[in-house]
Short mmCIF file of C-alpha atoms in Angstrom, two decimals:
data_model
loop_
_atom_site.label_atom_id
_atom_site.label_comp_id
_atom_site.label_asym_id
_atom_site.label_seq_id
_atom_site.Cartn_x
_atom_site.Cartn_y
_atom_site.Cartn_z
CA MET A 282 -13.88 -15.62 31.80
CA ASN A 283 -13.31 -16.07 28.06
CA ALA A 284 -12.06 -13.82 25.29
CA GLN A 285 -15.57 -12.91 24.06
CA GLU A 286 -16.62 -11.77 27.52
CA VAL A 287 -13.47 -9.70 27.81
CA LEU A 288 -13.98 -8.12 24.40
CA GLY A 289 -17.62 -7.46 25.22
CA ARG A 290 -16.54 -5.50 28.28
CA ILE A 291 -13.89 -3.70 26.29
CA GLU A 292 -16.42 -2.72 23.62
CA LYS A 293 -18.04 -0.60 26.31
CA ILE A 294 -14.77 0.92 27.41
CA GLU A 295 -15.73 4.38 26.22
CA SER A 296 -18.59 4.45 28.71
CA LEU A 297 -16.40 3.62 31.67
CA PRO A 298 -16.32 6.49 34.13
CA THR A 299 -12.55 6.25 34.57
CA ILE A 300 -11.87 7.68 31.10
CA PRO A 301 -11.14 11.38 31.45
CA PRO A 302 -13.16 13.82 29.30
CA ILE A 303 -10.12 14.82 27.27
CA LEU A 304 -9.59 11.21 26.15
CA LYS A 305 -13.20 10.97 25.01
CA LYS A 306 -12.64 14.07 22.90
CA ILE A 307 -9.42 12.64 21.48
CA LEU A 308 -11.14 9.38 20.58
CA SER A 309 -13.90 11.25 18.79
CA VAL A 310 -11.25 12.99 16.69
CA ILE A 311 -8.95 10.11 15.87
CA GLU A 312 -11.80 7.69 15.15
CA ASP A 313 -12.74 9.82 12.15
CA PRO A 314 -10.74 8.39 9.21
CA ARG A 315 -11.33 11.64 7.29
CA VAL A 316 -9.80 13.81 9.98
CA SER A 317 -7.39 16.37 8.57
CA LEU A 318 -4.03 17.57 9.82
CA GLN A 319 -5.54 21.01 10.40
CA LYS A 320 -8.42 19.63 12.47
CA ILE A 321 -6.06 17.76 14.79
CA THR A 322 -3.81 20.82 14.99
CA ASP A 323 -6.80 22.96 15.97
CA PHE A 324 -7.97 20.36 18.47
CA VAL A 325 -4.63 20.10 20.24
CA SER A 326 -4.03 23.86 20.13
CA SER A 327 -7.37 24.48 21.83
CA ASP A 328 -6.20 22.62 24.93
CA PRO A 329 -3.19 24.25 26.64
CA THR A 330 -2.38 21.20 28.76
CA LEU A 331 -2.47 18.86 25.80
CA THR A 332 -0.41 21.29 23.74
CA ALA A 333 2.23 21.47 26.46
CA ARG A 334 2.44 17.69 26.70
CA ILE A 335 2.71 17.18 22.97
CA LEU A 336 5.45 19.84 22.66
CA LYS A 337 7.25 18.41 25.68
CA MET A 338 7.24 14.99 24.07
CA VAL A 339 8.35 16.01 20.59
CA ASN A 340 11.13 18.20 22.03
CA SER A 341 12.33 15.36 24.26
CA PRO A 342 15.35 13.16 23.53
CA VAL A 343 12.92 10.48 22.34
CA TYR A 344 12.48 12.19 18.96
CA GLY A 345 15.81 13.90 18.53
CA PHE A 346 14.49 17.46 18.07
CA PRO A 347 15.37 18.95 21.48
CA GLY A 348 14.14 22.51 21.81
CA ARG A 349 13.48 22.90 18.09
CA ILE A 350 9.69 22.55 17.83
CA SER A 351 7.69 25.45 19.19
CA SER A 352 4.21 24.90 17.79
CA VAL A 353 1.69 22.12 17.35
CA SER A 354 1.53 22.75 13.60
CA HIS A 355 5.32 22.30 13.35
CA ALA A 356 5.06 19.05 15.32
CA MET A 357 2.38 17.85 12.90
CA VAL A 358 4.64 18.53 9.92
CA ILE A 359 7.67 16.87 11.51
CA LEU A 360 5.96 13.76 12.88
CA GLY A 361 3.06 13.29 10.47
CA LEU A 362 -0.64 12.70 11.08
CA ASN A 363 -0.45 9.03 12.10
CA ALA A 364 2.38 9.56 14.56
CA VAL A 365 0.59 12.50 16.19
CA LYS A 366 -2.66 10.52 16.46
CA GLY A 367 -0.75 7.79 18.25
CA LEU A 368 1.06 10.32 20.39
CA LEU A 369 -2.22 11.98 21.38
CA LEU A 370 -3.55 8.67 22.56
CA GLY A 371 -0.31 7.73 24.27
CA VAL A 372 0.08 10.87 26.34
CA SER A 373 -3.57 10.72 27.37
CA VAL A 374 -4.12 7.02 28.02
CA PHE A 375 -0.97 6.66 30.05
CA GLU A 376 -2.01 9.51 32.28
CA ILE A 377 -4.65 7.14 33.60
CA MET A 378 -1.84 4.89 34.78
CA GLN A 379 0.00 7.61 36.67
CA LYS A 380 -1.17 6.42 40.05
CA SER A 381 -1.82 2.73 39.53
CA MET A 382 0.95 1.58 37.16
CA ILE A 383 3.45 4.38 36.69
CA GLY A 384 6.29 2.05 35.73
CA LEU A 385 4.41 1.13 32.55
CA TRP A 386 4.95 4.63 31.18
CA GLU A 387 8.70 4.45 31.76
CA HIS A 388 8.79 1.00 30.17
CA SER A 389 6.79 2.23 27.15
CA LEU A 390 8.90 5.36 26.74
CA SER A 391 12.10 3.33 26.77
CA THR A 392 10.66 0.92 24.21
CA ALA A 393 9.82 3.91 21.99
CA ILE A 394 13.41 5.15 22.29
CA PHE A 395 14.91 1.78 21.39
CA ALA A 396 12.44 1.41 18.50
CA ARG A 397 13.30 4.78 16.97
CA ILE A 398 17.05 4.19 17.20
CA MET A 399 16.72 0.69 15.76
CA ALA A 400 14.43 1.86 12.93
CA ILE A 401 16.93 4.56 11.92
CA LYS A 402 19.82 2.09 12.08
CA LYS A 403 17.94 -0.32 9.82
CA GLU A 404 16.95 2.61 7.53
CA LEU A 405 13.23 1.88 7.85
CA PRO A 406 10.79 4.56 6.64
CA SER A 407 8.91 6.65 9.23
CA PRO A 408 10.97 5.87 12.36
CA GLU A 409 8.71 8.26 14.31
CA GLU A 410 5.68 6.06 13.60
CA ILE A 411 7.61 2.96 14.66
CA SER A 412 8.57 4.80 17.83
CA ILE A 413 4.88 5.51 18.48
CA ALA A 414 4.15 1.80 18.00
CA GLY A 415 6.76 1.18 20.69
CA LEU A 416 5.13 3.76 22.92
CA LEU A 417 1.71 2.12 22.50
CA HIS A 418 2.74 -1.56 22.36
CA ASP A 419 1.37 -2.25 25.87
CA ILE A 420 -1.81 -0.19 25.50
CA GLY A 421 -3.74 -3.45 25.97
CA LYS A 422 -2.54 -3.51 29.58
CA VAL A 423 -4.03 -0.05 30.06
CA ILE A 424 -7.34 -1.23 28.63
CA LEU A 425 -7.40 -4.39 30.74
CA ILE A 426 -6.66 -2.54 33.94
CA MET A 427 -9.39 -0.01 33.11
CA ALA A 428 -11.95 -2.76 32.51
CA PHE A 429 -10.81 -5.34 35.11
CA LYS A 430 -8.68 -3.44 37.59
CA ASP A 431 -8.83 -5.79 40.61
CA ASP A 432 -8.48 -8.98 38.55
CA TYR A 433 -5.66 -7.56 36.48
CA LEU A 434 -3.66 -6.31 39.44
CA LYS A 435 -3.96 -9.79 40.97
CA LEU A 436 -2.61 -11.28 37.76
CA ILE A 437 0.36 -8.91 37.80
CA ASN A 438 1.06 -9.76 41.41
CA SER A 439 0.96 -13.50 40.60
CA VAL A 440 3.71 -13.36 37.96
CA GLU A 441 6.53 -14.07 40.40
CA GLU A 442 4.64 -16.80 42.25
CA LYS A 443 3.69 -18.59 39.02
CA GLU A 444 7.13 -18.01 37.49
CA SER A 445 5.49 -17.20 34.18
CA PHE A 446 5.19 -14.35 31.72
CA LEU A 447 2.28 -11.99 32.27
CA TYR A 448 0.91 -12.53 28.76
CA GLU A 449 0.75 -16.28 29.41
CA ILE A 450 -1.17 -15.71 32.65
CA GLU A 451 -3.49 -13.29 30.83
CA ARG A 452 -4.38 -15.96 28.28
CA GLN A 453 -5.07 -18.48 31.04
CA HIS A 454 -7.36 -16.06 32.89
CA PHE A 455 -8.94 -13.96 30.12
CA GLY A 456 -8.48 -16.20 27.07
CA ILE A 457 -6.73 -13.30 25.40
CA THR A 458 -3.51 -11.33 25.91
CA HIS A 459 -2.88 -7.63 26.34
CA ALA A 460 -1.18 -7.61 22.93
CA GLU A 461 -4.31 -8.94 21.23
CA VAL A 462 -6.52 -6.55 23.18
CA GLY A 463 -4.27 -3.66 22.20
CA GLY A 464 -4.36 -4.67 18.54
CA ILE A 465 -8.16 -4.94 18.55
CA ILE A 466 -8.49 -1.53 20.19
CA ALA A 467 -6.01 0.00 17.75
CA LYS A 468 -8.12 -1.32 14.87
CA LYS A 469 -11.28 -0.01 16.48
CA TRP A 470 -9.71 3.43 16.70
CA ASN A 471 -8.79 3.29 13.01
CA PHE A 472 -5.07 3.26 13.57
CA PRO A 473 -3.02 2.36 10.49
CA LEU A 474 -1.89 -1.23 10.11
CA LYS A 475 1.70 -0.04 10.62
CA LEU A 476 0.76 0.61 14.25
CA VAL A 477 -1.77 -2.21 14.66
CA GLU A 478 0.53 -5.11 13.71
CA PRO A 479 3.42 -4.19 16.04
CA ILE A 480 0.97 -3.72 18.92
CA MET A 481 -0.91 -6.96 18.15
CA TYR A 482 2.16 -9.13 17.57
CA HIS A 483 4.89 -7.66 19.75
CA HIS A 484 5.16 -11.02 21.54
CA ARG A 485 4.68 -13.07 18.36
CA PRO A 486 6.43 -11.15 15.57
CA GLN A 487 6.31 -14.16 13.27
CA LEU A 488 2.55 -13.57 12.79
CA ALA A 489 2.89 -10.06 11.31
CA GLU A 490 1.90 -10.08 7.66
CA LYS A 491 2.56 -6.67 6.14
CA TYR A 492 4.80 -4.86 8.63
CA GLN A 493 7.18 -7.59 9.68
CA LYS A 494 10.22 -5.33 10.13
CA GLU A 495 8.29 -2.77 12.18
CA THR A 496 6.85 -5.54 14.36
CA ALA A 497 10.27 -7.13 14.80
CA VAL A 498 11.66 -3.74 15.88
CA VAL A 499 8.98 -3.29 18.55
CA HIS A 500 9.38 -6.93 19.66
CA LEU A 501 13.13 -6.53 20.15
CA SER A 502 12.80 -3.04 21.66
CA ASN A 503 10.41 -4.36 24.30
CA ILE A 504 12.88 -7.10 25.19
CA LEU A 505 15.84 -4.69 25.30
CA THR A 506 13.85 -2.46 27.66
CA LEU A 507 13.12 -5.43 29.93
CA ALA A 508 16.79 -6.45 29.80
CA ARG A 509 17.85 -2.86 30.60
CA GLY A 510 15.43 -2.88 33.55
CA VAL A 511 13.63 0.35 32.73
CA GLY A 512 10.27 0.94 34.42
CA TYR A 513 7.89 -1.87 35.30
CA SER A 514 5.53 -3.48 32.81
CA GLY A 515 4.32 -6.28 35.07
CA GLU A 516 6.95 -8.68 33.72
CA ILE A 517 9.80 -9.86 35.92
CA PHE A 518 11.38 -12.17 33.34
CA VAL A 519 13.06 -11.27 30.06
CA PRO A 520 11.70 -13.34 27.16
CA SER A 521 13.86 -14.69 24.36
CA VAL A 522 14.02 -12.86 21.04
CA HIS A 523 12.02 -14.82 18.46
CA SER A 524 14.16 -16.30 15.72
CA SER A 525 12.08 -14.58 13.02
CA ALA A 526 12.94 -11.18 14.48
CA TRP A 527 16.65 -11.99 14.44
CA GLU A 528 16.39 -13.08 10.82
CA ILE A 529 14.38 -10.03 9.73
CA LEU A 530 16.54 -7.43 11.48
CA ASN A 531 19.89 -9.18 11.01
CA LEU A 532 21.52 -7.22 13.82
CA LYS A 533 25.04 -8.06 14.87
CA GLY A 534 26.26 -8.06 18.44
CA ASP A 535 28.17 -4.80 18.02
CA GLU A 536 25.05 -3.14 16.56
CA ILE A 537 23.03 -4.17 19.62
CA SER A 538 25.76 -2.65 21.78
CA GLU A 539 25.57 0.60 19.76
CA ILE A 540 21.77 0.71 20.17
CA PHE A 541 22.11 0.31 23.93
CA LYS A 542 24.75 3.04 23.99
CA GLU A 543 22.68 5.49 21.90
CA ALA A 544 19.56 4.83 23.97
CA GLU A 545 21.22 5.40 27.32
CA GLU A 546 21.12 9.20 27.41
CA PRO A 547 17.53 9.57 26.11
CA ILE A 548 16.35 6.95 28.60
CA THR A 549 18.04 8.62 31.55
CA THR A 550 17.02 12.18 30.62
CA SER A 551 13.45 11.74 29.43
CA GLY A 552 11.87 10.10 32.45
CA GLU A 553 9.84 13.10 33.56
CA ILE A 554 8.84 14.59 30.26
CA PHE A 555 5.22 13.66 30.57
CA PHE A 556 4.03 13.67 34.13
CA SER A 557 5.64 16.96 35.03
CA ASP A 558 3.87 20.05 33.70
CA ASP A 559 6.70 22.36 34.62
#
């Protein structure tokens, strides 16, 4: 199988029967580049389950507004249109993984937490959007497992035997990695470049062109999550931090320790914010 064949299958992803109806509706909304804040507010508010999930997420320790946001319109104002579009996709796409790859959600949530804390510490604009990029950085894995479930699960199971990183095995088998698939899908869904580049290059931050700092944050956050051992993303090894990310972020050892310390409580208290509807 080569990359073109994989992308050809992915191009038809919206017709796959495994996509729930609510995700199809969400895609139809977020694919419209002219969509307004009010239209998304109305869309989310019309679905009680989606509303509950969005409010549960924005009131979670991930975003630092615990118990303070009571309406979808307030969430829109606090997070902004791009962050909410990403969040809509995140809470919906990852529901698909609830049964087959539940650890990926925990891994992604932890990466979002690290990314937000790191973005604030480095005084980057829009830390909520960077957090969403962390949440969605492995969306390519979701897409690959939707399009090639049996093959992809075999690849994940072969990581330990081959003593290799999953993204390296993906390239050998598919000719393309989950990061590249995720970036292509993010572009297709008209996500802003601030989300596309961190998703596309979270394993190769040196290739980011416009949002190098944001990409470096997601790159390092993914690695910190793997080092912390949160969830299961299919990787059993912790990759090295790329030298470009170290140079861009210029984090000292004590700052890394502070990030770990600040992330600990949100990580341990936010594990069930999505899958439980209580």
